[in-house]
XYZ file of C-alpha atoms in Angstrom:
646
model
C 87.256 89.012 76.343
C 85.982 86.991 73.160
C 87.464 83.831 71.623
C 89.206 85.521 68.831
C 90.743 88.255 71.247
C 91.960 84.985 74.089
C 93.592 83.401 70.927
C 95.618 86.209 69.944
C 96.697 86.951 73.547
C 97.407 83.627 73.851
C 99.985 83.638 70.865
C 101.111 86.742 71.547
C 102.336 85.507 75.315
C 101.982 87.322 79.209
C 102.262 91.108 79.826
C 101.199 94.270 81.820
C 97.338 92.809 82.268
C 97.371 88.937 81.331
C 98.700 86.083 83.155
C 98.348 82.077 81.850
C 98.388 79.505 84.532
C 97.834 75.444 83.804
C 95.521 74.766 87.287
C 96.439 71.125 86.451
C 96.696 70.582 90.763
C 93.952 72.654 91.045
C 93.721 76.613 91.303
C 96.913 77.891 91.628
C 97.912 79.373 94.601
C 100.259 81.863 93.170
C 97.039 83.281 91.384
C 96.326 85.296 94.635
C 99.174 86.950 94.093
C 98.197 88.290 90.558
C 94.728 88.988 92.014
C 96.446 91.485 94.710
C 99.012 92.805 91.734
C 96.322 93.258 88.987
C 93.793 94.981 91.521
C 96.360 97.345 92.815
C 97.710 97.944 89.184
C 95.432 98.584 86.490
C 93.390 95.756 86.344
C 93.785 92.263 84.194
C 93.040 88.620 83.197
C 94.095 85.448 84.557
C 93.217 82.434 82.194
C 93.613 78.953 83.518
C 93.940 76.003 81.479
C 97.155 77.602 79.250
C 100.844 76.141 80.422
C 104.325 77.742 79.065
C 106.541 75.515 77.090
C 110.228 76.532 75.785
C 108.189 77.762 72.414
C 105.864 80.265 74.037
C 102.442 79.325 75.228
C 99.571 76.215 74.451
C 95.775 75.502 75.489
C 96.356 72.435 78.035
C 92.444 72.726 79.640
C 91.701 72.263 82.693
C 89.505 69.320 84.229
C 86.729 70.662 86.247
C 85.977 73.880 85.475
C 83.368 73.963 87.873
C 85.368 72.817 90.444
C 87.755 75.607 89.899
C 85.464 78.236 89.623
C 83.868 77.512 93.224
C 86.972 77.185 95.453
C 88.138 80.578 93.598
C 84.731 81.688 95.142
C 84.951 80.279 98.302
C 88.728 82.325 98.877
C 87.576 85.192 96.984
C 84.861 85.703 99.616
C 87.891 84.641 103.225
C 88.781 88.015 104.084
C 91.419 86.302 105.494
C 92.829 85.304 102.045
C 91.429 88.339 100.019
C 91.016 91.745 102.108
C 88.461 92.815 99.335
C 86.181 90.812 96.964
C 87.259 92.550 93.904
C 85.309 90.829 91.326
C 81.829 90.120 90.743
C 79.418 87.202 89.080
C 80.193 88.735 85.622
C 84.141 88.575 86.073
C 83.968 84.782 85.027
C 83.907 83.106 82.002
C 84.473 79.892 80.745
C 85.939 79.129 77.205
C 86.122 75.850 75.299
C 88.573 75.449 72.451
C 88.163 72.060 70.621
C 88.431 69.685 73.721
C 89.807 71.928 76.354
C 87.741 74.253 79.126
C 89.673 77.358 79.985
C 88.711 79.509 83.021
C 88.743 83.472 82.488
C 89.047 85.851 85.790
C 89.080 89.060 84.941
C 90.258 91.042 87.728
C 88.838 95.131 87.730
C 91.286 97.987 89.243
C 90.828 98.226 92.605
C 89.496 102.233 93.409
C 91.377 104.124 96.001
C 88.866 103.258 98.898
C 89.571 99.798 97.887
C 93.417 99.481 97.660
C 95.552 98.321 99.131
C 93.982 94.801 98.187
C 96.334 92.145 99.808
C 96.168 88.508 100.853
C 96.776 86.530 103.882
C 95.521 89.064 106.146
C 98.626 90.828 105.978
C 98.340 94.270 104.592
C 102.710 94.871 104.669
C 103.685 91.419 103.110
C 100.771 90.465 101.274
C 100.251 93.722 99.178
C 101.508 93.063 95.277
C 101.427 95.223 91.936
C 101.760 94.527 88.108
C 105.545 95.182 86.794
C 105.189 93.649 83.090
C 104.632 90.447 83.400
C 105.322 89.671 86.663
C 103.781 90.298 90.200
C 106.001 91.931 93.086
C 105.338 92.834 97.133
C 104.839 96.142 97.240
C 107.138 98.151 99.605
C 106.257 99.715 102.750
C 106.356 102.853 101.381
C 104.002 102.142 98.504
C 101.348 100.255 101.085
C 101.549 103.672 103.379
C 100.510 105.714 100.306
C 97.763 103.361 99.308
C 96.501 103.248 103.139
C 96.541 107.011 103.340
C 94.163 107.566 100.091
C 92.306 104.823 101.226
C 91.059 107.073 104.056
C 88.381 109.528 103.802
C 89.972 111.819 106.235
C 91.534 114.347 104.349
C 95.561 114.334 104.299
C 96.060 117.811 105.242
C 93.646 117.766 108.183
C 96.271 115.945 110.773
C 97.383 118.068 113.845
C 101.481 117.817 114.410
C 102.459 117.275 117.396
C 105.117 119.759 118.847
C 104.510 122.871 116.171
C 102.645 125.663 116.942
C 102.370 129.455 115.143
C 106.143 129.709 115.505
C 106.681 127.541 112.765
C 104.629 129.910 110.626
C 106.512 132.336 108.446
C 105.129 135.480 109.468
C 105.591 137.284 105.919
C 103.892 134.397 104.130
C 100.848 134.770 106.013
C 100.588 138.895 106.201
C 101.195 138.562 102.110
C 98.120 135.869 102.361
C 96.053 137.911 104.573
C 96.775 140.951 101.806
C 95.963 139.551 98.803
C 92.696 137.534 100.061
C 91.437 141.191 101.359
C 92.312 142.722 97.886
C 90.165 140.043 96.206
C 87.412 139.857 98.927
C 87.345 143.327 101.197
C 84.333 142.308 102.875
C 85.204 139.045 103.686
C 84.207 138.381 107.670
C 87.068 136.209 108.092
C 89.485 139.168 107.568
C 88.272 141.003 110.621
C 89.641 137.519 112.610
C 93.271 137.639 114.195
C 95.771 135.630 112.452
C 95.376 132.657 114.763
C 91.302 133.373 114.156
C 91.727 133.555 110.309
C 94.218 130.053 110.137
C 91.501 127.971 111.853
C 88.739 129.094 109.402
C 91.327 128.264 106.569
C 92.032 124.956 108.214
C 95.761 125.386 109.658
C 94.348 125.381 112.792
C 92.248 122.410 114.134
C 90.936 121.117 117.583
C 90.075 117.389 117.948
C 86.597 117.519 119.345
C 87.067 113.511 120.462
C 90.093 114.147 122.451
C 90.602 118.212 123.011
C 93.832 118.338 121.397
C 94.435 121.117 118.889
C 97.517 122.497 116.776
C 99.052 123.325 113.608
C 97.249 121.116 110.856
C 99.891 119.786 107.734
C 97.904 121.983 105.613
C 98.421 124.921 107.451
C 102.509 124.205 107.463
C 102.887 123.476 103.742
C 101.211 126.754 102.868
C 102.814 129.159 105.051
C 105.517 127.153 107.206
C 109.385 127.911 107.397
C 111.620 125.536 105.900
C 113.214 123.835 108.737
C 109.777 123.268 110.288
C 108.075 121.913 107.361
C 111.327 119.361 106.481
C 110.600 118.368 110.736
C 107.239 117.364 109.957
C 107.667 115.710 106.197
C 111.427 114.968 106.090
C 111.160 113.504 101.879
C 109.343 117.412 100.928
C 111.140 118.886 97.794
C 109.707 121.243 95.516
C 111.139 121.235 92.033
C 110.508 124.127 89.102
C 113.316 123.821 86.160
C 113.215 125.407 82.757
C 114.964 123.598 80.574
C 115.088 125.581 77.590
C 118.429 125.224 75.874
C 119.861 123.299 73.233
C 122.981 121.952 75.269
C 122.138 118.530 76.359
C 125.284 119.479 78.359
C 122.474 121.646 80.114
C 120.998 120.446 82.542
C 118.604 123.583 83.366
C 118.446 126.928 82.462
C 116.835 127.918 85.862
C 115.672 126.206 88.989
C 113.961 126.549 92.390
C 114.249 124.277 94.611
C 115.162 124.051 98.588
C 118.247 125.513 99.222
C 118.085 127.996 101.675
C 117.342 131.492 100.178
C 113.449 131.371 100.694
C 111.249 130.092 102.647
C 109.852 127.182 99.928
C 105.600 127.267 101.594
C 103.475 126.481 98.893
C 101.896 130.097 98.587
C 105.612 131.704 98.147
C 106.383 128.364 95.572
C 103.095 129.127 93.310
C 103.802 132.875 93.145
C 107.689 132.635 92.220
C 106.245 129.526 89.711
C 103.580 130.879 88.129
C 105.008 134.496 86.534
C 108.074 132.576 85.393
C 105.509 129.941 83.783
C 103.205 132.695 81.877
C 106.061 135.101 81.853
C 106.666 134.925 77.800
C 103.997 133.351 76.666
C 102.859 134.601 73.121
C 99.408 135.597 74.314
C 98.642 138.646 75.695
C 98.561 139.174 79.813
C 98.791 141.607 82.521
C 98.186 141.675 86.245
C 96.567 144.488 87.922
C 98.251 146.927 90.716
C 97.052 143.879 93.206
C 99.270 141.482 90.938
C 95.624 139.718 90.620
C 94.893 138.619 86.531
C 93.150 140.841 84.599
C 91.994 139.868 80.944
C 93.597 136.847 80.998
C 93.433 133.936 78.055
C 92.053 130.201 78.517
C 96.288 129.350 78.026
C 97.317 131.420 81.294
C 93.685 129.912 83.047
C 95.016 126.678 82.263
C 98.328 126.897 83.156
C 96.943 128.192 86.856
C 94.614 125.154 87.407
C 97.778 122.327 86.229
C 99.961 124.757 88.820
C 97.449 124.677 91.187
C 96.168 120.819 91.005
C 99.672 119.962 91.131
C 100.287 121.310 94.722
C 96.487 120.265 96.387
C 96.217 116.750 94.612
C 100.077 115.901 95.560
C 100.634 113.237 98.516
C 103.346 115.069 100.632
C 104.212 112.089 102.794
C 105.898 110.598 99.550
C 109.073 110.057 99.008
C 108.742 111.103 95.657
C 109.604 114.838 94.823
C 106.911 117.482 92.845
C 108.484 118.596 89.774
C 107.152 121.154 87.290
C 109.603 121.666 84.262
C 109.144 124.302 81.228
C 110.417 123.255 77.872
C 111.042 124.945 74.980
C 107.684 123.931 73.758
C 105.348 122.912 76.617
C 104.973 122.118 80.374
C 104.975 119.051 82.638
C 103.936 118.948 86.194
C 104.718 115.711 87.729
C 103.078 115.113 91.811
C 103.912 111.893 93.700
C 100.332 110.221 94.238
C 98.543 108.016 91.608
C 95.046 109.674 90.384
C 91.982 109.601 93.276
C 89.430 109.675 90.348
C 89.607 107.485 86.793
C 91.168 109.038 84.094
C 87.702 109.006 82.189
C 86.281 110.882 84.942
C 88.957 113.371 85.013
C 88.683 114.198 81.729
C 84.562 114.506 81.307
C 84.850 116.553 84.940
C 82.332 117.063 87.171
C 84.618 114.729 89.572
C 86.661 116.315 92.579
C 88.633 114.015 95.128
C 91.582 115.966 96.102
C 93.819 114.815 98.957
C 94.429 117.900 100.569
C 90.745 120.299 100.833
C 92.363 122.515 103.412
C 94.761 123.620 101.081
C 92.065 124.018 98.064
C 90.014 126.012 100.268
C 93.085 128.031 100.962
C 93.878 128.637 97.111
C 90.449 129.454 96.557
C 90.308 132.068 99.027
C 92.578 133.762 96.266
C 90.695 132.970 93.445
C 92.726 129.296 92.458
C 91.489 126.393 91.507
C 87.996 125.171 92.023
C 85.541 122.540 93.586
C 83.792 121.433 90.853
C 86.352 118.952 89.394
C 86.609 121.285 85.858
C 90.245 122.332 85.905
C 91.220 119.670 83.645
C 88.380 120.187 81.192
C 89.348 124.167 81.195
C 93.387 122.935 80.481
C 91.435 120.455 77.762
C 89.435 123.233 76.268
C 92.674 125.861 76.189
C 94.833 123.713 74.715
C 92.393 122.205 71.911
C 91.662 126.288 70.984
C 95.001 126.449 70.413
C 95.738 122.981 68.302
C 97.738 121.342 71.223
C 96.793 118.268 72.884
C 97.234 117.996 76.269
C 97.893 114.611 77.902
C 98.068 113.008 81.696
C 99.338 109.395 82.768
C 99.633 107.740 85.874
C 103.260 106.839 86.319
C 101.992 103.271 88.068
C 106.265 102.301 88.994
C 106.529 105.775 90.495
C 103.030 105.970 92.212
C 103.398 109.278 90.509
C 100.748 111.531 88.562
C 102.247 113.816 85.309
C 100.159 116.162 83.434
C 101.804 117.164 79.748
C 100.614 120.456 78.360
C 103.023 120.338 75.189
C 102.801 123.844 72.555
C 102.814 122.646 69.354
C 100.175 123.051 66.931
C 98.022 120.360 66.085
C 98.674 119.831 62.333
C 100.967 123.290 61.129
C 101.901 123.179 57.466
C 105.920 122.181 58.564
C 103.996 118.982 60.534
C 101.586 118.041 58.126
C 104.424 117.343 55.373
C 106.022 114.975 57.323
C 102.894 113.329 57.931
C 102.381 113.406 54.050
C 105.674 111.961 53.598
C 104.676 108.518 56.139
C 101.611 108.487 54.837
C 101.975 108.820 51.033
C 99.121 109.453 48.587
C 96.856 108.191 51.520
C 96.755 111.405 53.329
C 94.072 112.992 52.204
C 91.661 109.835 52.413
C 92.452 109.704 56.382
C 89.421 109.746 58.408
C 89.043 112.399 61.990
C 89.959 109.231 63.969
C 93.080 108.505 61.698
C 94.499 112.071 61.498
C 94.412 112.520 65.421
C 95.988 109.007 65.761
C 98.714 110.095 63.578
C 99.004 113.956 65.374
C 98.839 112.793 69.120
C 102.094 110.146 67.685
C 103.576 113.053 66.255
C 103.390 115.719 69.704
C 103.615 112.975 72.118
C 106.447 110.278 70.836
C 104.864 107.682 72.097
C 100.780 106.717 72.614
C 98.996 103.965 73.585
C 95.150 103.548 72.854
C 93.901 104.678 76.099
C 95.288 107.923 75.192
C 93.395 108.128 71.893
C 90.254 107.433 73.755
C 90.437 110.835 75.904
C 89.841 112.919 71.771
C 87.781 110.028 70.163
C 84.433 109.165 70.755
C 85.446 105.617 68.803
C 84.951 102.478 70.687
C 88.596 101.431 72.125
C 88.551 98.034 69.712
C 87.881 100.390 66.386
C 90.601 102.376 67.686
C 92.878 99.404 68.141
C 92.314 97.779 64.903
C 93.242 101.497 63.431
C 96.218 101.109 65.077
C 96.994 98.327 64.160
C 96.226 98.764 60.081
C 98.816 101.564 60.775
C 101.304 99.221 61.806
C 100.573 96.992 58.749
C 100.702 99.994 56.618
C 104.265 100.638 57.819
C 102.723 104.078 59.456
C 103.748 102.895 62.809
C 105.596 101.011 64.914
C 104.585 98.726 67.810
C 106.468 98.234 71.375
C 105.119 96.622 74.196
C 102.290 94.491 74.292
C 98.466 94.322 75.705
C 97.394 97.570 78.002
C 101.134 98.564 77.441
C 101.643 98.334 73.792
C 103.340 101.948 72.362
C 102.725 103.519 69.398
C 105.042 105.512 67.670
C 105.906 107.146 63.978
C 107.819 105.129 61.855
C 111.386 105.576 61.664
C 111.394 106.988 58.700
C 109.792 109.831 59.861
C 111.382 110.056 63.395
C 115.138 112.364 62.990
C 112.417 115.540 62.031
C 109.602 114.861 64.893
C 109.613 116.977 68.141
C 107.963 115.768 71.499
C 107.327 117.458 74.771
C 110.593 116.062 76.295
C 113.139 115.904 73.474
C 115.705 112.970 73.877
C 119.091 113.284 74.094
C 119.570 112.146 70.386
C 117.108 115.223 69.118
C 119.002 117.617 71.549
C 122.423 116.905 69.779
C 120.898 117.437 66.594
C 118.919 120.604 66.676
C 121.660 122.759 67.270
C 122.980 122.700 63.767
C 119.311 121.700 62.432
C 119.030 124.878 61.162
C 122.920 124.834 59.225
C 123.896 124.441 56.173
C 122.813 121.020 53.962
C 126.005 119.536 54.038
C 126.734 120.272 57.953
C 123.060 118.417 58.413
C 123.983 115.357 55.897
C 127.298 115.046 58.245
C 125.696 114.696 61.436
C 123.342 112.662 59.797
C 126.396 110.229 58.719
C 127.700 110.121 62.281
C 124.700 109.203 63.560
C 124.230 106.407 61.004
C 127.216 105.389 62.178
C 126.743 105.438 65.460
C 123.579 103.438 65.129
C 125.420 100.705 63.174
C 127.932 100.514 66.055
C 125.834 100.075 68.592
C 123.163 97.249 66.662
C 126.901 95.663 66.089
C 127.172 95.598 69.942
C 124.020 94.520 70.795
C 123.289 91.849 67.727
C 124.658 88.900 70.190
C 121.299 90.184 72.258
C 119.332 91.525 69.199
C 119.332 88.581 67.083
C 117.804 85.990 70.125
C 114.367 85.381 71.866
C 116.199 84.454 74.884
C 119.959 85.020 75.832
C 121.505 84.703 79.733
C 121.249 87.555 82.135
C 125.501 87.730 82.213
C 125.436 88.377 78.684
C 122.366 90.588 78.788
C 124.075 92.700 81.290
C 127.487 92.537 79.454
C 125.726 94.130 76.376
C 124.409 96.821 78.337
C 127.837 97.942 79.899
C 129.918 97.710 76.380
C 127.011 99.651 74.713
C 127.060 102.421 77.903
C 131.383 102.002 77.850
C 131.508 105.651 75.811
C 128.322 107.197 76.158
C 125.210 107.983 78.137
C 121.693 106.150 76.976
C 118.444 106.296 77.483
C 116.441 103.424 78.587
C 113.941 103.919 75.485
C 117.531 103.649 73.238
C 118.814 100.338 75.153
C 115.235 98.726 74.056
C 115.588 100.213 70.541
C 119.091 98.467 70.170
C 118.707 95.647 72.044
C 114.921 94.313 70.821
C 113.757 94.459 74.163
C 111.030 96.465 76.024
C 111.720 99.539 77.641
C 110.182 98.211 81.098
C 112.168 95.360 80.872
C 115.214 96.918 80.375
C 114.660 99.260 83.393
C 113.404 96.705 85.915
C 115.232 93.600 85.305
C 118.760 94.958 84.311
C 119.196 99.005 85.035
C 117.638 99.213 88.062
C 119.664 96.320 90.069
C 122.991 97.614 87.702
C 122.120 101.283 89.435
C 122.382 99.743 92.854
C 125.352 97.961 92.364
C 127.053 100.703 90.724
C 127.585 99.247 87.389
C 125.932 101.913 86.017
C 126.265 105.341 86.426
C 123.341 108.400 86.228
C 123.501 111.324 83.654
C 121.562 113.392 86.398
C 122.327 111.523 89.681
C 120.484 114.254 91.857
C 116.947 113.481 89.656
C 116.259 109.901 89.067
C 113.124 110.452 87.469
C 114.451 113.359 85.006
C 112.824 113.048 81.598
C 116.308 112.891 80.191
C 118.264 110.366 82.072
C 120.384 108.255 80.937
C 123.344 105.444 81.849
C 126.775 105.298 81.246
C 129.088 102.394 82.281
C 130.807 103.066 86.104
C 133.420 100.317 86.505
C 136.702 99.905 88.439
C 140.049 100.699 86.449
C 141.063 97.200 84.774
C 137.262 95.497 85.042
C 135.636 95.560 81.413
C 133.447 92.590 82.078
C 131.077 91.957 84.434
C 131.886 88.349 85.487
C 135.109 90.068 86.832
C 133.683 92.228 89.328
C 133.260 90.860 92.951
C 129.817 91.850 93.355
C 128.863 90.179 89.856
C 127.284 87.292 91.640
C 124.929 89.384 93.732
C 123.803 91.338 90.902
C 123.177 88.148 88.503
C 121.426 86.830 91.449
C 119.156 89.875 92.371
C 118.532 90.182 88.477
C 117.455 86.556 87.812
C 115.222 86.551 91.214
C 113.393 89.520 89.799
C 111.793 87.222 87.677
C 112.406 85.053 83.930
C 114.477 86.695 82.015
C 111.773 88.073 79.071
C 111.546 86.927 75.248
C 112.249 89.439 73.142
C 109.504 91.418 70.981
C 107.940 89.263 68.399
C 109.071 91.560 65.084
């Protein structure tokens, strides 16, 4: 971090990956804490010698640098204060600004064999991550997953206890057995009895250390019964929607999920998944009499490897469902699990680190999904032939990994005239980095520079000060701040622009997009309208850096009183960040049913969105009986946030 780049964090305040502390008593003890949060997180700073007054942040120095600097060393090293020395010699600096010293840590993400990075020696209380701008313990649930990809020992590879070949669906494995011998007649393994051919695969293993042998996990999540595989991984849900109408009313237009009528194995789920995924795709593709592909396009290639890296990368001991949803115009698939490899590794290639090799080796035994760590650079390579960008984020909040493979055409003629109209007579001037800045904001709603970086060879600081001339320019607008700052289109060009998961807003509206003039100018008016109503509501919020968490909260349930929102709305009304929004106010309102869910069965649905849930007679907060519990749980979360600067 340079001078120039400190200063302007320093006016700018604390977020996602920067934290001020004064160190006037020495170093601060609470900066452990940030240490564990950052390195578990996605890396960050900590700068001593900056203190917090009630008109943001100041350089206050600190006294001995020196001295600082060596008893951060000295507990950096105490395994039993730090379970991992996550920095190195070139993680320090030291600043002066006129007469003060300022201390610079900057704290790398901790790699899966590293995390979970904890203090005290305590693994289950001393385990943090990075929310915003504050630090919190991590669950026991979240320090189980980071423990289990910690381990080299592959996921899939455990014996359970109790199961044996009972709990394997007999007519998933002979339909296995048949189409491995169509693709490879000669294969030895085929001559083996089923119990023979399982162990090869890896469903069957013996513990040489202790004798014991059994049913592996990988061998009961690709052919198991239902009952048996809920017995051995009570929180497994498979999830495949298509959401393809205009109704926001809608909430699928088909689904598979557990419920009974199948037996939901991972072979039976890819096989029902897959033809409805490539089923009317405008490319051409057939199957053979073996149902195996035959002539096949780099689309329906790529859509098998983000099918197939969905189910062997995905950390089945999560709470956390897998959800694959078709849209109109493109294709998530969401896994619980955070990424094994960097995202710049997963995007050169070359790189493979999934959690579950049994169940690899058993999709490649059918000709899915490879070794060599290239699926994603075959879904890259696909999706660029056809002018789409495809894009994948680690969902940090979730521990959750999602994969966006949206179908719209780079820059078609209907695209590039919006674009004109942001832009002005500066269009044609743009430069390769500038036009794929302004396309990935138009397919994607929302991008942050990281995401540039995975099409530009530019270094990420010319990228950023793009970004941010296009801010100045009035070409886009800015939420969020440091590693989290969003960019998205200006406003003026936002009622026209489609992303891969259309809000609720753009739902309403496209169903009489296509109307008469007049019919369009109405619903234009009402939605003026609406927007004036609710900036009316929310100006008592809007209009200050700082307001109280009871009116804060108050805002939130007259604004939700009629109507469902979106988190990304609330933030857009009320001058606040989306994050914020969710974690200090929604989340504890959710709980303490203040709030109620559009899609109560799917928490993490693209769409959701709150509406008000109070008693009969109680319009206020302050005159519910659990309002003190909720202003409490809300204002121990952490300082209520400034707003935005504009």
């Amino acid at each position: 971090m340079d001078l120039e780049t400190l200063l302007d964090r320093i006016n700018i305040g604390e977020d996602q990956d920067i934290e001020f502390k004064s160190a006037d008593g020495g170093f601060p003890k609470s900066s452990w804490e940030t240490i564990s949060a950052f390195a578990n997180t996605d890396g960050g700073y900590i700068v001593l010698g900056v203190k917090e007054t009630p008109t943001g942040f100041e350089v206050s120095g600190v006294r001995n640098p020196n001295f600082l600097i060596k008893e951060f060393w000295d507990n950096h090293n105490n395994l039993q204060k730090l379970s991992f020395s996550i920095c190195g010699n070139s993680d320090l600096q030291t600043f002066k600004i006129e007469a003060h010293n300022l201390v610079i840590i900057k704290v790398p993400r901790a790699t899966r064999t590293q995390r979970p990075v904890y203090i005290n020696n305590n693994p289950l209380t001393g385990t943090y991550k990075r929310n915003y701008e504050g630090d919190y313990r991590c669950t026991d649930a979240e320090v189980r997953q980071m423990l289990r990809d910690a381990s080299d020992s592959p996921q899939d590879i455990q014996i359970l206890e109790g199961f044996d070949l009972s709990d394997i669906d007999a007519e998933t494995f002979k339909s296995f057995r048949q189409r491995f011998s169509s693709r490879e007649p000669d294969h030895p393994w085929l001559a083996l009895d089923d119990s023979g051919l399982l162990r090869q695969l890896g469903g069957w293993s013996r513990d040489r250390s202790t004798g014991k042998e059994g049913l592996t996990i990988a061998g009961l999540l690709m052919f198991g019964r239902e009952r048996s595989i809920l017995d051995a991984l009570s929180h497994y849900q498979l999830d495949y929607q298509e959401q393809l109408s205009d109704d926001p009313e809608t909430r699928w237009t088909y689904r598979l999920t557990l419920d009974g009528k199948w037996e939901p194995n991972l072979f039976n789920f890819y096989y029902r998944v897959y033809t409805r995924v490539v089923n009317d795709l405008e490319v051409p593709f057939q199957l053979d009499k073996d149902a195996v592909r035959r002539g096949e396009t780099h689309v329906h290639e790529a859509l098998r490897e983000a099918l197939v890296n969905t189910l062997i990368h995905a950390d089945y001991q999560s709470t956390r469902p897998l959800t694959i949803t078709k849209y109109k115009n493109g294709f998530s698939f969401a896994n619980p699990g955070r990424l094994r490899i960097s995202l710049q590794q997963l995007y050169e290639g070359g790189v493979s680190d999934p959690r579950n090799p049994n169940l690899q080796k058993m999709f490649q035994m059918l000709g899915l999904g490879e070794k060599a760590g290239s699926g994603f650079r075959k879904m890259i390579r696909a999706w660029i032939e056809q002018q789409w960008f495809p894009l994948v984020s680690e969902k940090l909040e979730l521990e959750m990994t999602l994969v966006a493979l949206p179908m719209v055409s780079m820059i078609p003629e209907n695209i590039e005239t919006e674009l004109r109209e942001i832009v002005g007579d500066d269009y044609c001037e743009l430069t390769e980095l500038e036009r794929i800045i302004l396309i990935l904001a138009h397919q994607s709603g929302e991008i942050s520079n990281a995401d540039i970086q995975c099409y530009s060879r530019e270094h990420p600081r010319d990228i950023g000060e793009c970004l941010k001339q296009f801010v100045n320019n009035g070409w886009l607008e800015r939420s969020g701040r440091g590693r989290g700052t969003q960019y998205a289109l200006s406003s003026k060009g936002q009622p026209d622009l489609l992303s891969l998961i259309p809000s609720s807003v753009h739902n309403e509206s496209s169903s009489v997009h296509n109307e008469s003039s007049s019919v369009h100018n109405k619903s234009s008016s009402v939605h003026n309208d609406e927007n004036l109503f609710l900036l009316e509501i929310a100006a008592p919020v809007r209009e200050k850096q700082r307001v109280s968490p009871e009116l804060m909260i108050n805002t939130i349930l007259k604004l939700c009183s009629e109507r469902y929102l979106t988190v990304k709305r609330l933030a857009e009304v009320l001058n606040r960040r989306s994050e914020t929004i969710r974690t200090h106010f929604i989340n504890p309102m959710c709980s303490d049913k203040f709030l109620e869910l559009k899609y109560p069965n799917e928490p993490t649905h693209p769409q959701q969105a709150y509406r008000t849930l109070l008693s009969p007679g109680i319009s206020n907060i302050s005159d519910s009986p659990s309002s003190p519990q909720t202003a409490k749980k809300i204002l121990d979360t952490s300082p209520l946030p400034k707003a935005p600067e504009s």
